[in-house]
Amino acid sequence: DTSLRPRTVTGDRQEFLGRNRSPADPAAFIRTGLSGATGAALDPCAGLHGRFEVQPGGEAIVIFVLGQAADRATAAQLARHYRRPEAAQTARREVTDEWDRRLGVVTVKTPDPALDAIANRWLPYQVLSCRVWGRSAFYQSGGAYGFRDQLQDVLALLYAEPAEARAHLLRAASRQFLEGDVQHWWHPPTGRGVRTRFSDDFLWLPFAVARYVEVTSDTGVLDEQVSYIRGPALKEGEHESYYLPDTTAESEPLFVHCLRALDRGWALGAHGIPLMGCGDWNDGMNLVGAGGKGESVWVGWFQIAVRTQFANLAERRGDADLAARLRSQAEQLHKAIEEHAWDGDWYLRAWFDDETPLGSKQNDECQIDSLPQSWAILSGVGELDRSKKALDAAVNFLVEWGSGLIKLFRPPFDRGSLQPGYIKGYVPGIRENGGQYTHAAVWLVQALAGLGKGGDAHALWRLLNPLAHAATPDDVRRYRVEPYVVAGDVYGVEPHVGRGGWTWYTGSAAWLYRAALETMLGFDKRGGLLQFDPRIPAAWPGYEVDYRHGRTLYRCRVENPSGVERGVKEVWLDGRASPDRTISLADDGRDHEVRVVLG
């Protein structure tokens, strides 16, 4: 609807555009009105026509209303209400205020204005509006929840919208089968989705739960009762099945759901490394372990991280035996990886069912993959000399400074003998097949920062910032997509080098935000304590982080007088030194000054 009166309508595209005319010059602009024709058998559109006059130097307010409702009467009522200018302006103001509240919880100011511009509002906006609420965009109009996907996304909302994160932990747990595996994705509200043999999906639940509790100290979520789903198990040789499962009458605490996931993941192959199943994080490598014997080195590193973090959570709950078992399993995996997966200069990616290695110098395609190199550091246990060597190799082989790209692996799959799955059906250099897959590229940034290389980490982060791809008219013509949201992939082979791919609906936005705020700027909130552990360029003189804790604002100023990349020397709160270099957060409605000195 529109606030213009009188107004006429049409549901016929030909009437609105006119014969041989276009949206740039529609016939409706020269008509006195539209016919009111609507219904079946038309080339459909929704056209509105109205007139208004504006005096010289004057203004006019025209309201357009677009919405939906469960029935005609409710739709008409909403349209009548919101076509009133005062009602529309009030609604817009309320929406703006709500976004300002969410996007203003954390504000950063650094020597890199492009980082500030994208991290302060656009990245969290992309995560919440598109990934969590909309779950749809131009390149994927889906609406489904991905089990692993949104669990990673909500971890970027732990400061601004922790309730959204909490709700999704419980939502995801409710899509777990009694056997411990989960729906790879599902469509609300029915819950119809796909059951698969992916080896990592279910592990993201304990990963996200452990992180949520670490940041919020909300241990009560662990005792929330959540039901399961039930359905036919996959048959031998069946990789996936799409159906509507039943909901069980049985429910258990979220903590037990996490234990079922961890138990499900303890399925090891001939090298003592987790089975890959029909895929891991890289869905396109769906044939590497389809026969039930292939192993994923990345899942091995990931499981080490998950089991170690969940062991800390178990210890916090007083379950020392569980904590010890999880840590023992993590150590077992670490030994197996170091014994079998080191390829001389970097870590292997996987083994096929027939024990052919993937991500090895002996391969003609996919000789080096970034994931196992990054997660050797992100797992927290990779042998230090090897991890440094592996990361150096990843940077040397996968970062293309001239093109501004960080590739997932190289060379891409094309005409070689390896048959990893449908990833080989992509044109070389496109999406996962050897282009930049931004999700994994962020992990490389975090790994470099984990080694204390703040300058190198920031240099790679700048390559991933979408603003860097639109600095000049030539950049814009090459990139071709929106520069204010993250693209899931950027193409890496001529003639498409530098062209952006899948924008908006990508989980890399959440990780890019966390890499900036948590990894590089070192913002580390754990329950009621705040501390900083920055990994920044030595040339930065300092930066600022404003954090709103409820009604209370903490103005944090980080100074770098010695020009270091990492290391906190002093922390001050309101002029008083903090001996343990932490800040105890209190929601007292006052403004507080935090001073952090590096050195």
XYZ file of C-alpha atoms in Angstrom:
599
model
C 0.000 0.000 0.000
C 0.949 3.670 -0.091
C -0.165 6.760 1.745
C -1.033 8.476 -1.556
C -4.727 9.024 -2.162
C -6.226 8.499 -4.631
C -4.136 5.526 -5.668
C -4.712 2.825 -8.258
C -3.196 -0.627 -8.634
C -2.411 -3.355 -11.112
C -1.267 -6.939 -10.960
C -0.338 -6.971 -14.648
C 3.299 -6.356 -15.515
C 2.488 -5.503 -19.141
C 0.080 -2.779 -18.069
C 2.637 -1.257 -15.734
C 5.642 -1.404 -18.098
C 3.829 -1.071 -21.399
C 4.669 -2.762 -24.676
C 8.383 -2.715 -25.534
C 9.156 -0.514 -22.519
C 11.310 -1.163 -19.445
C 11.464 -0.342 -15.707
C 13.608 2.653 -16.667
C 10.697 4.171 -18.600
C 7.438 2.438 -17.649
C 4.131 3.299 -19.230
C 2.641 3.787 -15.754
C 4.452 7.148 -15.558
C 2.373 8.572 -18.379
C -0.963 7.012 -17.398
C -3.602 8.813 -15.373
C -4.183 5.659 -13.380
C -4.000 1.853 -13.345
C -6.863 -0.488 -14.137
C -7.079 -2.437 -10.878
C -6.618 -5.726 -12.736
C -5.394 -8.518 -10.448
C -5.743 -12.274 -10.307
C -4.657 -15.348 -12.230
C -3.343 -15.634 -15.792
C -1.417 -12.340 -15.680
C 2.302 -11.753 -15.993
C 2.366 -10.815 -12.309
C 3.580 -7.693 -10.561
C 2.382 -5.454 -7.741
C 2.046 -1.926 -9.134
C 0.879 1.167 -7.251
C 0.120 4.533 -8.853
C -0.512 7.845 -7.115
C 0.137 11.556 -7.513
C 1.551 14.247 -5.284
C 2.708 17.819 -5.651
C 5.710 19.520 -4.106
C 5.905 23.295 -3.926
C 9.234 25.009 -4.771
C 11.444 24.675 -1.699
C 8.872 22.412 -0.050
C 8.818 18.739 0.852
C 6.436 15.815 0.690
C 6.363 12.584 2.688
C 5.140 9.486 0.877
C 4.863 6.181 2.739
C 5.074 2.810 1.028
C 4.039 -0.291 2.955
C 5.135 -3.839 2.169
C 4.269 -6.693 4.507
C 2.379 -9.881 5.130
C -0.150 -11.262 7.582
C -1.970 -14.493 8.263
C -5.290 -13.271 6.801
C -6.749 -10.491 4.658
C -8.337 -8.562 7.511
C -5.109 -8.386 9.524
C -3.161 -7.360 6.429
C -5.598 -4.522 5.749
C -5.401 -3.384 9.369
C -1.592 -3.297 9.294
C -1.574 -1.434 5.978
C -4.001 1.213 7.276
C -1.899 1.736 10.397
C 1.549 1.940 8.827
C 0.618 4.046 5.788
C 0.043 6.905 8.239
C 3.228 9.023 8.159
C 3.403 9.414 11.931
C 3.053 5.655 12.486
C 5.670 4.849 9.838
C 8.143 7.367 11.212
C 7.647 6.067 14.760
C 8.239 2.493 13.586
C 11.385 3.482 11.707
C 12.714 5.356 14.729
C 12.062 2.362 16.993
C 13.837 0.030 14.597
C 16.809 2.381 14.335
C 17.022 2.685 18.118
C 17.026 -1.089 18.495
C 19.835 -1.506 15.966
C 21.804 1.285 17.634
C 21.443 -0.557 20.943
C 22.678 -3.859 19.508
C 25.424 -2.499 17.304
C 26.695 -0.074 19.927
C 27.551 -2.587 22.640
C 31.144 -2.773 21.406
C 32.778 0.061 19.461
C 36.404 0.050 18.347
C 38.670 2.819 17.122
C 42.006 1.745 15.658
C 44.684 3.153 13.345
C 42.904 1.206 10.569
C 39.713 3.160 9.665
C 38.573 0.423 7.273
C 38.621 -2.086 10.124
C 36.561 0.281 12.268
C 34.033 0.904 9.516
C 33.271 -2.754 8.827
C 33.650 -4.178 12.354
C 31.687 -1.618 14.324
C 28.336 -2.133 12.648
C 28.339 -4.021 9.365
C 29.755 -7.363 10.492
C 27.445 -7.874 13.508
C 24.545 -6.574 11.419
C 25.279 -9.124 8.706
C 25.454 -11.920 11.272
C 22.209 -11.119 13.062
C 19.995 -9.855 10.245
C 21.009 -12.282 7.517
C 22.600 -15.331 9.082
C 20.442 -15.714 12.186
C 17.119 -14.053 11.377
C 16.757 -14.043 7.598
C 18.774 -17.156 6.698
C 18.363 -16.100 3.098
C 20.069 -13.889 0.538
C 20.425 -13.346 -3.166
C 22.762 -16.310 -3.697
C 20.864 -18.724 -1.464
C 17.194 -18.166 -0.842
C 16.832 -20.965 1.645
C 15.537 -20.226 5.126
C 17.018 -23.357 6.675
C 19.236 -23.608 9.744
C 22.577 -25.290 9.118
C 23.577 -27.217 12.228
C 27.231 -26.212 12.178
C 26.597 -22.864 10.499
C 24.449 -20.862 12.897
C 26.218 -22.354 15.939
C 29.349 -20.587 14.715
C 27.445 -17.422 13.815
C 25.907 -16.827 17.230
C 29.331 -16.853 18.887
C 29.809 -13.383 17.393
C 26.719 -12.202 19.300
C 27.827 -13.107 22.825
C 28.352 -9.462 23.800
C 25.472 -7.723 22.006
C 22.769 -10.427 21.995
C 23.698 -13.321 24.310
C 20.036 -14.322 24.562
C 20.009 -15.022 20.812
C 23.021 -17.276 21.256
C 21.476 -19.092 24.204
C 18.224 -19.700 22.370
C 20.051 -21.124 19.392
C 22.114 -23.535 21.469
C 18.861 -25.086 22.663
C 17.317 -24.924 19.194
C 20.269 -26.761 17.675
C 20.357 -29.384 20.415
C 16.721 -30.197 19.653
C 17.792 -31.337 16.157
C 20.069 -34.057 17.513
C 19.216 -37.736 17.050
C 19.399 -40.078 20.018
C 22.445 -41.661 18.391
C 24.345 -38.361 18.730
C 24.392 -37.280 15.074
C 22.322 -34.340 13.889
C 20.467 -32.907 10.939
C 22.978 -31.265 8.619
C 20.280 -28.648 7.991
C 16.561 -28.335 8.671
C 13.672 -26.094 7.735
C 11.501 -24.527 10.416
C 8.737 -24.772 11.383
C 8.269 -28.421 10.379
C 11.816 -29.592 11.101
C 12.147 -31.483 7.850
C 15.815 -31.833 6.979
C 18.697 -34.081 6.011
C 20.501 -36.756 8.012
C 24.076 -37.332 6.870
C 27.414 -38.910 7.698
C 29.259 -35.585 8.115
C 31.986 -35.920 10.705
C 31.994 -32.426 12.180
C 28.393 -31.138 12.367
C 27.502 -32.508 15.787
C 30.840 -31.428 17.308
C 30.006 -27.754 16.888
C 27.383 -28.106 19.643
C 29.878 -28.773 22.477
C 32.259 -26.274 20.866
C 29.648 -23.489 20.932
C 28.274 -24.426 24.351
C 31.733 -24.323 25.924
C 32.456 -20.917 24.405
C 29.054 -19.512 25.415
C 29.503 -20.549 29.048
C 33.085 -19.266 29.095
C 32.005 -15.772 27.993
C 28.686 -15.459 29.843
C 29.168 -17.734 32.917
C 25.585 -18.888 32.287
C 26.026 -22.443 33.575
C 22.273 -22.763 33.945
C 21.960 -23.383 30.219
C 23.721 -26.731 30.709
C 20.779 -28.037 32.733
C 18.068 -26.958 30.284
C 16.036 -29.987 29.236
C 15.968 -30.556 25.474
C 14.248 -33.313 23.524
C 15.756 -35.344 20.667
C 14.581 -36.339 17.222
C 14.113 -39.883 15.971
C 14.153 -41.300 12.466
C 15.446 -44.109 10.238
C 19.195 -44.651 10.444
C 21.178 -44.343 7.233
C 21.545 -47.645 5.416
C 24.881 -49.068 4.399
C 26.145 -47.080 1.421
C 23.554 -44.330 1.995
C 25.228 -40.940 2.514
C 22.173 -38.855 3.367
C 18.424 -38.985 3.738
C 15.886 -36.157 3.679
C 12.786 -36.640 5.805
C 10.685 -35.297 8.670
C 11.829 -36.919 11.948
C 9.722 -37.441 15.060
C 10.343 -35.588 18.306
C 11.031 -37.850 21.268
C 9.182 -37.698 24.545
C 12.562 -38.172 26.159
C 14.548 -35.062 27.033
C 17.915 -34.581 28.688
C 20.039 -31.632 29.824
C 21.974 -29.723 27.178
C 25.154 -30.965 28.863
C 24.188 -34.578 28.076
C 23.414 -33.628 24.458
C 26.997 -32.406 24.209
C 28.323 -35.670 25.657
C 26.361 -37.655 23.069
C 27.981 -35.564 20.356
C 31.463 -36.150 21.771
C 30.836 -39.891 22.020
C 29.571 -39.945 18.445
C 32.801 -38.316 17.291
C 35.051 -40.942 18.827
C 35.308 -43.022 15.654
C 38.910 -43.399 14.525
C 40.553 -44.826 11.423
C 43.701 -46.795 10.728
C 45.982 -43.889 11.676
C 44.087 -43.203 14.909
C 42.578 -40.056 13.386
C 38.795 -39.359 13.135
C 36.895 -40.818 10.216
C 35.858 -38.258 7.618
C 32.523 -39.774 6.661
C 30.755 -38.105 3.723
C 32.535 -34.808 4.424
C 33.834 -32.541 7.143
C 33.922 -28.734 7.146
C 34.501 -28.875 3.387
C 31.210 -30.321 2.157
C 32.599 -30.699 -1.348
C 35.102 -33.379 -0.264
C 32.218 -35.797 0.093
C 33.936 -38.845 -1.451
C 37.214 -38.798 0.485
C 35.843 -40.960 3.274
C 32.560 -42.135 1.787
C 33.621 -45.752 2.118
C 33.936 -45.460 5.882
C 37.738 -45.616 6.140
C 38.987 -42.174 5.083
C 40.332 -39.950 7.869
C 40.246 -36.168 8.332
C 43.305 -34.501 9.847
C 41.313 -31.282 10.226
C 38.622 -33.060 12.261
C 41.447 -34.442 14.414
C 42.706 -30.936 15.237
C 39.137 -29.725 15.719
C 38.296 -32.557 18.091
C 41.373 -31.737 20.154
C 40.080 -28.181 20.562
C 36.531 -29.300 21.346
C 37.536 -31.971 23.857
C 40.006 -29.673 25.603
C 37.498 -26.839 25.927
C 34.728 -29.156 27.078
C 37.100 -30.718 29.607
C 37.442 -27.263 31.163
C 33.665 -27.043 31.325
C 33.386 -30.507 32.892
C 35.976 -29.539 35.486
C 33.971 -26.423 36.241
C 30.987 -28.678 36.968
C 33.075 -30.828 39.278
C 33.330 -33.850 36.968
C 37.065 -34.527 37.198
C 36.804 -38.009 35.658
C 35.099 -36.707 32.520
C 37.619 -33.891 32.222
C 40.510 -36.343 32.501
C 38.993 -38.672 29.880
C 38.450 -35.847 27.392
C 41.982 -34.554 27.854
C 43.379 -38.057 27.446
C 41.477 -38.443 24.172
C 42.768 -35.078 22.977
C 46.325 -36.128 23.732
C 45.786 -39.442 21.928
C 44.625 -37.579 18.820
C 47.550 -35.182 19.036
C 50.078 -38.013 19.110
C 48.421 -39.693 16.140
C 48.470 -36.511 14.056
C 52.091 -35.715 14.837
C 53.113 -39.322 14.087
C 51.206 -39.814 10.842
C 50.035 -36.504 9.357
C 53.271 -34.497 9.077
C 54.262 -34.266 5.401
C 57.688 -32.713 5.919
C 56.774 -29.039 5.540
C 53.087 -28.999 6.458
C 50.285 -31.236 7.713
C 48.186 -33.474 5.483
C 44.522 -32.652 4.952
C 43.133 -36.214 4.991
C 43.441 -39.779 3.755
C 41.112 -41.335 1.208
C 39.431 -44.661 1.947
C 42.330 -46.434 0.198
C 44.853 -44.518 2.391
C 45.946 -42.198 -0.420
C 46.959 -38.947 1.292
C 45.317 -35.616 0.455
C 47.059 -32.284 0.936
C 50.484 -33.805 0.367
C 53.481 -32.840 -1.729
C 53.018 -36.120 -3.589
C 49.582 -35.009 -4.841
C 49.305 -33.289 -8.219
C 46.286 -31.272 -6.961
C 45.488 -29.895 -3.497
C 49.079 -30.268 -2.370
C 48.575 -27.923 0.599
C 45.313 -27.040 2.349
C 45.110 -24.170 4.841
C 42.805 -25.859 7.375
C 45.186 -28.306 9.101
C 47.945 -25.685 9.163
C 45.689 -23.122 10.889
C 44.130 -25.560 13.319
C 47.487 -26.904 14.438
C 47.676 -23.535 16.210
C 43.968 -23.036 16.948
C 43.814 -26.441 18.633
C 46.378 -25.157 21.117
C 48.641 -28.208 20.951
C 50.414 -28.359 17.585
C 54.169 -28.974 17.901
C 55.534 -25.429 17.799
C 58.345 -25.756 15.266
C 56.163 -27.757 12.914
C 53.230 -25.368 13.322
C 55.419 -22.372 12.491
C 56.796 -24.148 9.436
C 53.303 -25.179 8.320
C 51.918 -21.651 8.689
C 54.868 -20.206 6.788
C 54.145 -22.656 3.986
C 50.446 -21.750 3.997
C 51.254 -18.044 3.726
C 53.880 -18.600 1.019
C 51.728 -20.870 -1.138
C 48.194 -19.584 -0.493
C 48.423 -15.814 -0.013
C 48.490 -13.851 -3.264
C 49.327 -10.283 -2.314
C 48.963 -8.865 -5.797
C 45.428 -10.227 -6.163
C 44.507 -9.635 -2.534
C 43.480 -13.281 -2.052
C 44.026 -16.009 0.546
C 43.300 -19.317 -1.152
C 41.855 -22.385 0.547
C 44.302 -24.783 -1.116
C 46.395 -25.140 -4.239
C 46.491 -26.306 -6.935
C 42.727 -26.627 -7.547
C 41.178 -29.917 -8.613
C 40.868 -30.192 -12.369
C 42.202 -33.041 -14.511
C 44.192 -34.992 -11.944
C 43.590 -38.537 -10.731
C 42.152 -37.631 -7.302
C 38.386 -37.911 -6.952
C 37.524 -36.000 -3.742
C 33.850 -35.406 -4.539
C 31.635 -32.736 -5.980
C 34.219 -30.055 -5.230
C 35.904 -31.176 -8.445
C 32.788 -30.166 -10.341
C 33.493 -26.508 -9.604
C 35.516 -24.567 -12.143
C 39.123 -24.403 -10.850
C 39.590 -21.363 -8.625
C 35.873 -21.007 -7.890
C 34.462 -21.358 -4.359
C 36.041 -24.208 -2.365
C 37.966 -25.473 -5.393
C 41.109 -23.431 -4.864
C 39.619 -19.958 -4.653
C 39.486 -17.817 -1.538
C 36.999 -19.372 0.844
C 36.861 -16.552 3.378
C 35.764 -18.718 6.285
C 39.026 -20.677 6.227
C 41.094 -17.602 5.404
C 39.996 -16.013 8.700
C 41.301 -19.064 10.561
C 44.708 -18.471 8.964
C 44.583 -14.907 10.321
C 43.771 -16.201 13.798
C 46.537 -18.799 13.624
C 49.149 -16.174 12.789
C 47.898 -14.073 15.682
C 48.110 -17.159 17.892
C 51.831 -17.215 17.203
C 52.021 -13.579 18.297
C 52.433 -12.279 14.738
C 50.089 -9.333 15.087
C 51.429 -7.446 12.085
C 51.110 -10.430 9.757
C 47.635 -11.228 11.081
C 46.452 -7.668 10.502
C 47.928 -7.617 6.988
C 45.910 -10.719 6.059
C 42.791 -9.396 7.809
C 43.012 -6.292 5.620
C 42.981 -8.504 2.528
C 39.710 -10.042 3.749
C 38.052 -6.713 4.547
C 35.505 -6.201 1.733
C 36.322 -2.495 1.688
C 39.784 -3.388 0.391
C 38.163 -4.788 -2.748
C 36.423 -1.522 -3.659
C 39.080 1.151 -3.103
C 39.237 2.202 -6.773
C 36.879 2.092 -9.782
C 38.981 -0.751 -11.211
C 38.587 -2.663 -7.946
C 34.820 -2.224 -8.118
C 34.645 -3.462 -11.699
C 36.675 -6.535 -10.760
C 34.956 -7.347 -7.421
C 31.358 -6.810 -8.674
C 29.618 -7.395 -5.340
C 28.685 -5.351 -2.261
C 31.757 -3.941 -0.460
C 29.980 -3.486 2.884
C 29.331 -7.161 3.643
C 31.620 -10.169 3.563
C 31.731 -12.448 0.547
C 31.945 -16.143 1.284
C 34.328 -16.652 -1.615
C 36.472 -14.683 -4.038
C 37.516 -16.273 -7.311
C 41.163 -17.172 -7.749
C 41.829 -18.146 -11.378
C 41.862 -15.995 -14.527
C 39.799 -14.546 -16.068
C 37.816 -14.207 -12.824
C 40.578 -13.376 -10.314
C 39.290 -11.013 -7.636
C 35.619 -11.368 -8.466
C 33.459 -11.713 -5.367
C 31.122 -14.641 -5.044
C 28.547 -15.515 -2.412
C 27.825 -12.396 -0.312
C 25.642 -11.778 2.768
C 24.742 -15.393 3.546
C 28.187 -16.560 4.675
C 29.457 -17.672 8.059
C 32.755 -15.887 7.440
C 31.221 -12.600 8.692
C 31.046 -13.905 12.261
C 34.604 -15.226 12.187
C 35.975 -12.033 10.624
C 34.340 -10.044 13.440
C 35.757 -12.327 16.112
C 39.202 -12.242 14.498
C 39.193 -8.443 14.712
C 37.724 -7.957 18.187
C 38.849 -11.028 20.102
C 41.965 -12.250 18.329
C 43.744 -9.073 17.195
C 42.386 -6.472 19.629
C 42.457 -9.072 22.403
C 39.025 -8.297 23.876
C 38.549 -11.192 26.300
C 35.418 -11.248 28.468
C 34.910 -14.224 30.762
C 31.849 -13.899 32.931
C 32.316 -10.847 35.124
C 35.961 -10.306 34.178
C 37.441 -8.413 31.254
C 41.028 -8.618 30.122
C 43.068 -7.838 27.015
C 45.587 -9.965 25.132
C 46.224 -8.033 21.890
C 48.055 -9.261 18.812
C 48.527 -6.060 16.794
C 51.044 -4.462 14.416
C 54.047 -3.111 16.306
C 53.605 0.212 14.490
C 50.211 0.826 16.101
C 50.549 3.404 18.907
C 47.358 2.058 20.459
C 43.609 1.735 19.987
C 40.313 2.104 21.833
C 37.458 -0.243 22.705
C 34.238 1.037 24.263
C 32.195 -1.736 25.867
C 28.688 -1.203 27.230
C 28.026 -3.644 30.057
C 24.311 -3.276 30.714
C 23.851 0.370 31.740
C 27.581 0.866 32.260
C 30.184 2.050 29.778
C 33.797 0.896 29.977
C 36.102 3.117 27.935
C 39.204 1.020 27.292
C 42.355 2.697 25.975
C 45.192 0.411 24.924
C 48.617 2.073 24.668
C 51.650 0.634 22.882
C 54.595 2.873 23.852
C 57.207 0.133 23.303
C 56.002 -0.819 19.823
C 55.278 -4.492 20.584
C 52.947 -6.924 18.854
C 51.875 -8.711 22.014
C 52.263 -8.459 25.791
C 50.340 -6.569 28.491
C 52.491 -4.723 31.016
C 49.942 -2.774 33.105
C 46.173 -2.450 33.499
C 44.475 0.435 35.280
C 40.799 0.925 36.206
C 39.709 4.463 37.048
C 43.276 5.399 37.926
C 43.987 2.363 40.116
C 46.349 -0.423 39.058
C 44.962 -3.940 38.652
C 47.555 -6.412 39.990
C 46.191 -9.378 38.046
C 45.602 -7.235 34.928
C 41.879 -8.001 34.844
C 38.849 -5.734 35.157
C 35.941 -6.769 37.370
C 32.792 -5.712 35.515
C 29.998 -4.066 37.477
C 26.732 -2.742 36.093
C 26.591 0.363 38.281
C 25.357 2.823 35.655
C 28.606 4.805 35.674
C 31.322 5.376 33.074
C 34.657 3.716 33.796
C 38.092 4.384 32.340
C 40.336 1.397 31.584
C 43.977 1.904 30.632
C 45.996 -0.987 29.219
C 49.728 -0.529 28.624
C 51.543 -2.988 26.392
C 55.169 -3.851 26.822
